[in-house]
Coordinates of C-alpha atoms in Angstrom, one line a residue:
X185 CA 6.9 0.4 12.9
X186 CA 3.3 -0.5 13.8
X187 CA 1.1 -1.5 10.9
X188 CA -2.6 -1.2 11.3
X189 CA -4.3 -3.4 8.8
X190 CA -7.9 -4.1 10.0
X191 CA -9.0 -6.1 7.0
X192 CA -6.4 -8.9 6.8
X193 CA -6.6 -11.5 4.0
X194 CA -5.6 -14.9 3.0
X195 CA -4.1 -14.6 -0.5
X196 CA -4.7 -17.3 -3.0
X197 CA -2.3 -16.7 -6.0
X198 CA -2.8 -18.7 -9.2
X199 CA -0.5 -18.7 -12.1
X200 CA -2.1 -19.6 -15.5
X201 CA -1.5 -19.1 -19.2
X202 CA -4.6 -17.0 -19.7
X203 CA -7.7 -16.0 -17.8
X204 CA -10.8 -16.9 -19.9
X205 CA -14.1 -16.1 -18.2
X206 CA -16.7 -18.9 -18.7
X207 CA -14.1 -21.6 -19.2
X208 CA -12.8 -24.4 -17.0
X209 CA -9.2 -23.4 -16.2
X210 CA -6.3 -25.4 -14.7
X211 CA -3.7 -23.1 -13.1
X212 CA -0.1 -24.3 -13.3
X213 CA 0.6 -23.2 -9.8
X214 CA -1.3 -22.1 -6.7
X215 CA 0.0 -20.6 -3.5
X216 CA -1.9 -19.8 -0.3
X217 CA -0.3 -17.3 2.1
X218 CA -1.3 -14.7 4.7
X219 CA -2.0 -11.5 2.8
X220 CA -3.2 -7.9 2.9
X221 CA -1.4 -4.7 2.1
X222 CA 0.0 -4.3 5.6
X223 CA 1.7 -7.7 5.5
X224 CA 3.4 -6.8 2.3
X225 CA 4.7 -3.7 4.1
X226 CA 5.9 -5.9 7.0
X227 CA 7.8 -8.2 4.6
X228 CA 9.7 -5.2 3.3
X229 CA 10.4 -3.9 6.8
X230 CA 11.9 -7.3 7.7
X231 CA 14.1 -7.4 4.6
X232 CA 15.7 -4.1 5.7
X233 CA 15.8 -4.5 9.4
X234 CA 13.9 -5.4 12.6
X235 CA 10.4 -7.0 12.1
X236 CA 7.4 -4.7 12.2
X237 CA 4.3 -5.3 14.4
X238 CA 1.1 -5.9 12.5
X239 CA -2.3 -5.5 14.1
X240 CA -5.5 -6.7 12.6
X241 CA -8.8 -8.3 13.4
X242 CA -8.6 -12.0 13.7
X243 CA -11.9 -13.7 12.6
X244 CA -12.6 -16.5 15.1
X245 CA -13.7 -19.1 12.5
X246 CA -10.3 -19.0 10.8
X247 CA -8.1 -18.1 13.8
X248 CA -6.1 -21.3 13.7
X249 CA -5.6 -21.0 9.9
X250 CA -4.4 -17.5 10.3
X251 CA -2.1 -18.5 13.1
X252 CA -0.4 -21.1 11.0
X253 CA 0.0 -18.8 8.0
X254 CA 1.4 -15.9 10.2
X255 CA 3.8 -18.3 12.0
X256 CA 6.0 -18.3 8.8
X257 CA 5.8 -14.5 8.2
X258 CA 8.5 -12.1 9.4
X259 CA 6.1 -9.9 11.4
X260 CA 4.9 -9.8 15.0
X261 CA 1.1 -10.4 14.6
X262 CA -1.4 -9.0 17.1
X263 CA -4.9 -10.2 16.4
X264 CA -8.1 -8.6 17.9
X265 CA -10.7 -11.4 18.0
X266 CA -13.9 -10.9 16.1
X267 CA -16.7 -13.2 14.9
X268 CA -16.8 -14.3 11.3
X269 CA -14.5 -15.6 8.5
X270 CA -11.3 -14.1 7.1
X271 CA -11.6 -12.6 3.7
X272 CA -9.8 -14.2 0.8
X273 CA -8.1 -12.4 -2.1
X274 CA -7.9 -14.4 -5.3
X275 CA -5.0 -13.2 -7.5
X276 CA -4.7 -14.5 -11.1
X277 CA -1.3 -14.0 -12.8
X278 CA -1.3 -14.7 -16.5
X279 CA 1.7 -15.5 -18.6
X280 CA 1.3 -12.2 -20.5
X281 CA 1.8 -10.3 -17.2
X282 CA -1.8 -9.3 -16.9
X283 CA -3.1 -9.5 -13.3
X284 CA -6.7 -9.8 -12.0
X285 CA -7.5 -9.5 -8.3
X286 CA -10.8 -10.4 -6.6
X287 CA -11.0 -8.9 -3.1
X288 CA -13.7 -10.2 -0.7
X289 CA -15.2 -7.6 1.7
X290 CA -14.2 -9.1 5.1
X291 CA -16.2 -9.8 8.3
X292 CA -18.7 -7.4 9.8
X293 CA -17.0 -5.4 12.6
X294 CA -19.3 -4.3 15.5
X295 CA -18.7 -0.9 17.2
X296 CA -17.3 -2.4 20.4
X297 CA -14.7 -4.5 18.4
X298 CA -13.5 -1.3 16.7
X299 CA -13.2 0.5 20.0
X300 CA -11.1 -2.5 21.3
X301 CA -8.9 -2.2 18.2
X302 CA -8.4 1.6 18.7
X303 CA -7.4 0.9 22.4
X304 CA -4.9 -1.8 21.4
X305 CA -3.3 0.6 18.9
X306 CA -3.1 3.3 21.6
X307 CA -1.6 0.9 24.1
X308 CA 1.0 -0.4 21.6
X309 CA 2.0 3.2 20.6
X310 CA 2.1 4.3 24.2
X311 CA 4.8 1.6 24.9
X312 CA 7.2 3.7 22.9
X313 CA 8.5 0.9 20.6
X314 CA 7.4 2.5 17.3
X315 CA 8.2 5.8 15.5
X316 CA 5.8 5.3 12.6
X317 CA 2.2 4.1 12.3
X318 CA 1.3 2.7 8.9
X319 CA -2.5 2.5 8.2
X320 CA -2.8 0.1 5.3
X321 CA -5.6 -1.3 3.2
X322 CA -9.4 -1.3 3.2
X323 CA -11.7 -1.2 6.1
X324 CA -13.9 -4.2 6.8
X325 CA -17.7 -3.7 6.9
X326 CA -18.9 -1.9 10.0
X327 CA -15.8 0.3 10.6
X328 CA -16.6 4.0 10.4
X329 CA -15.2 6.0 7.4
X330 CA -13.3 8.0 10.0
X331 CA -11.6 4.9 11.3
X332 CA -8.1 5.8 10.0
X333 CA -8.6 9.4 11.0
X334 CA -9.2 8.3 14.5
X335 CA -6.0 6.2 14.4
X336 CA -4.1 9.2 13.1
X337 CA -5.3 11.3 16.1
X338 CA -4.2 8.5 18.5
X339 CA -0.7 8.3 16.9
X340 CA -0.2 12.1 16.9
X341 CA -1.0 12.3 20.5
X342 CA 1.6 9.6 21.1
X343 CA 4.2 11.7 19.1
X344 CA 4.2 9.1 16.2
X345 CA 4.2 9.9 12.5
X346 CA 1.6 8.3 10.3
X347 CA 1.6 7.0 6.7
X348 CA -1.8 6.1 5.3
X349 CA -2.1 3.8 2.2
X350 CA -5.9 3.6 1.6
X351 CA -8.6 4.2 -1.0
X352 CA -12.2 5.1 -1.4
X353 CA -14.0 6.1 1.8
X354 CA -11.0 5.2 4.0
X355 CA -8.8 7.7 2.2
X356 CA -11.5 10.4 2.0
X357 CA -12.2 10.0 5.7
X358 CA -8.6 10.4 6.8
X359 CA -7.6 13.6 5.0
X360 CA -9.1 15.9 7.6
X361 CA -7.0 14.3 10.4
X362 CA -3.9 15.6 8.6
X363 CA -1.8 12.4 8.2
X364 CA 1.9 13.0 7.6
X365 CA 1.9 11.1 4.3
X366 CA -0.8 9.5 2.2
X367 CA 0.3 7.1 -0.5
X368 CA -2.6 6.1 -2.9
X369 CA -2.1 5.0 -6.4
X370 CA -3.3 7.3 -9.2
X371 CA -6.6 5.5 -9.7
X372 CA -7.3 5.5 -6.0
X373 CA -6.5 9.2 -5.7
X374 CA -8.6 10.2 -8.7
X375 CA -11.4 8.1 -7.5
X376 CA -11.6 10.0 -4.2
X377 CA -10.9 13.4 -5.6
X378 CA -12.8 13.4 -8.9
X379 CA -15.1 10.4 -8.8
X380 CA -13.3 8.1 -11.3
X381 CA -14.3 4.5 -10.6
X382 CA -11.7 2.3 -12.2
X383 CA -8.9 0.6 -10.2
X384 CA -6.4 -0.4 -12.8
X385 CA -3.3 -2.4 -11.9
X386 CA -1.2 -0.3 -14.3
X387 CA -1.3 3.3 -15.5
X388 CA -0.3 4.4 -19.0
X389 CA -0.4 7.6 -21.1
X390 CA 1.8 10.7 -21.5
X391 CA -0.5 12.6 -19.1
X392 CA 0.1 10.3 -16.1
X393 CA 2.9 12.4 -14.5
X394 CA 0.9 15.6 -14.5
X395 CA -2.3 13.8 -13.4
X396 CA -0.4 12.4 -10.5
X397 CA 1.1 15.8 -9.6
X398 CA -2.3 17.4 -9.7
X399 CA -3.6 14.6 -7.4
X400 CA -0.8 15.3 -4.9
X401 CA -1.7 19.0 -4.6
X402 CA -5.4 18.3 -4.2
X403 CA -4.9 15.7 -1.5
X404 CA -2.8 18.2 0.4
X405 CA -5.3 20.9 -0.1
X406 CA -7.9 18.6 1.5
X407 CA -5.7 18.0 4.6
X408 CA -2.8 15.6 4.0
X409 CA 0.5 17.1 5.1
X410 CA 2.2 15.5 2.2
X411 CA 1.3 12.9 -0.5
X412 CA 2.9 10.4 -2.8
X413 CA 0.7 9.3 -5.7
X414 CA 2.1 6.2 -7.3
X415 CA 1.6 5.4 -11.0
X416 CA 3.1 1.9 -11.4
X417 CA 5.9 1.6 -13.9
X418 CA 5.6 5.3 -14.8
X419 CA 6.8 6.6 -11.5
X420 CA 5.5 8.6 -8.5
X421 CA 4.5 12.2 -7.8
X422 CA 5.4 13.5 -4.3
X423 CA 5.1 16.8 -2.5
X424 CA 2.7 19.1 -0.7
X425 CA 0.3 21.9 -1.5
X426 CA 3.2 24.2 -2.5
X427 CA 5.7 22.0 -4.5
X428 CA 5.4 18.7 -6.2
X429 CA 8.1 16.5 -7.8
X430 CA 7.9 13.6 -10.3
X431 CA 10.2 10.6 -9.7
X432 CA 10.5 8.1 -12.6
X433 CA 11.5 4.5 -12.3
X434 CA 13.5 2.2 -14.5
X435 CA 12.2 -0.7 -16.6
X436 CA 12.7 -4.2 -15.1
X437 CA 11.4 -7.7 -15.8
X438 CA 8.1 -7.9 -13.9
X439 CA 7.3 -11.2 -12.2
X440 CA 4.5 -10.1 -10.0
X441 CA 3.3 -6.4 -9.8
X442 CA 0.9 -7.1 -6.8
X443 CA 2.2 -5.4 -3.7
X444 CA 4.4 -2.9 -5.4
X445 CA 2.5 0.0 -3.7
X446 CA 2.9 -1.7 -0.4
X447 CA 6.6 -2.2 -1.0
X448 CA 6.8 1.6 -1.8
X449 CA 5.4 2.3 1.6
X450 CA 7.8 -0.1 3.3
X451 CA 10.7 1.5 1.5
X452 CA 9.5 5.0 2.3
X453 CA 9.2 4.3 6.0
X454 CA 12.6 2.6 6.0
X455 CA 14.1 5.7 4.4
X456 CA 12.3 8.2 6.7
X457 CA 13.3 6.3 9.9
X458 CA 16.9 6.2 8.7
X459 CA 16.8 10.0 8.5
X460 CA 16.3 10.4 4.7
X461 CA 13.7 13.1 3.9
X462 CA 11.7 14.5 1.0
X463 CA 12.4 13.5 -2.5
X464 CA 15.4 11.3 -1.6
X465 CA 13.2 9.2 0.7
X466 CA 10.7 8.9 -2.2
X467 CA 13.4 7.8 -4.6
X468 CA 14.3 5.0 -2.2
X469 CA 10.7 4.1 -2.0
X470 CA 10.3 4.0 -5.8
X471 CA 13.4 1.8 -6.0
X472 CA 12.1 -0.6 -3.4
X473 CA 8.8 -0.9 -5.2
X474 CA 10.6 -1.5 -8.5
X475 CA 12.8 -4.2 -7.0
X476 CA 9.8 -5.9 -5.5
X477 CA 8.0 -6.6 -8.8
X478 CA 11.0 -8.7 -9.8
X479 CA 10.0 -11.1 -7.0
X480 CA 7.2 -13.8 -7.0
X481 CA 6.1 -13.0 -3.4
X482 CA 4.1 -9.8 -2.9
X483 CA 6.2 -7.6 -0.7
X484 CA 9.3 -9.6 -1.3
X485 CA 12.4 -7.4 -2.0
X486 CA 16.1 -7.8 -2.3
X487 CA 17.6 -4.8 -0.3
X488 CA 20.7 -4.7 -2.3
X489 CA 18.7 -4.6 -5.6
X490 CA 16.6 -1.7 -4.1
X491 CA 19.8 0.2 -3.3
X492 CA 21.2 -0.4 -6.8
X493 CA 18.0 1.0 -8.4
X494 CA 18.0 4.0 -6.0
X495 CA 21.5 4.9 -7.2
X496 CA 20.3 4.8 -10.8
X497 CA 17.4 7.1 -9.9
X498 CA 19.5 9.7 -8.0
X499 CA 19.0 13.1 -9.5
X500 CA 16.2 12.1 -11.8
X501 CA 13.3 13.9 -9.9
X502 CA 11.7 16.8 -11.8
X503 CA 9.4 19.5 -10.7
X504 CA 5.8 19.8 -11.8
X505 CA 6.7 23.1 -13.5
X506 CA 9.3 21.3 -15.6
X507 CA 6.8 18.6 -16.6
X508 CA 4.2 21.2 -17.5
X509 CA 6.8 23.1 -19.6
X510 CA 7.8 20.0 -21.5
X511 CA 4.1 19.1 -22.1
X512 CA 3.4 22.6 -23.5
X513 CA 6.5 22.4 -25.8
X514 CA 5.3 19.0 -27.2
X515 CA 1.9 20.4 -27.9
X516 CA 3.4 23.4 -29.6
X517 CA 5.8 21.4 -31.7

């Protein structure tokens, strides 16, 4: 697969007992790695098979730093030079399991640099090495809201399927281009569809499955060919404008929940490219995401563990109609 991640990051992950604003804190451990949603997808791809190709802007100030960090990652990295500094994501992991993430905006991207990026994506897809384009993550400042939509059009002209994992204006701007699958989490989907502003790491509440199903249908009504709306440990809704299913997951010991949505995308593409379709592909994606949170590294996954969880989830998908009937029965009880 080709992964388009325009807004690459350097992740600084700090483990500490408790995050206390206004205090001087001393983390027990700190790790600095290349980061960004697309790299997490690439790590999953490498765990299951051949390495993916990741294309991003490469800010010139930090080009050497990025080169060193990507040299140890299991992806083929293509950097499009641009002025500025790479953005940094600060990730705070507390002993309680709570996670706080600070994402910087990234460098300003001029119009000519974006056109170069589009052309490099087109050239890479024209070479015939990739069956899937994954558009993953936020857009850096200066990139048009239609940026991912333009990449979708390029991919479809090349006969390549497209999975888009984005939020805010990047998600809103791609729907009209009819991506094959969009994979926002529930907070991201509701933010675009109904103006909710929170971006929670976890979703809770009995209404989560039906909310996610409603978001799937609305995303498809607005242009996506299909949608998967992830809701953390609760599960994932998947379908199109006609029919939606809910796929639960299983409880596991969570080491690091960051990157679970990206691992979902990696597992989904792995399943689709292996010939698995529909709900069965989503079950494998949910299993991959679930296995990934047991790992310290975002995007890290044990393939055998993912297959074990997928076997546990076989046959557990339920239709939106069944969920609605259960909810009505509970309310009437």
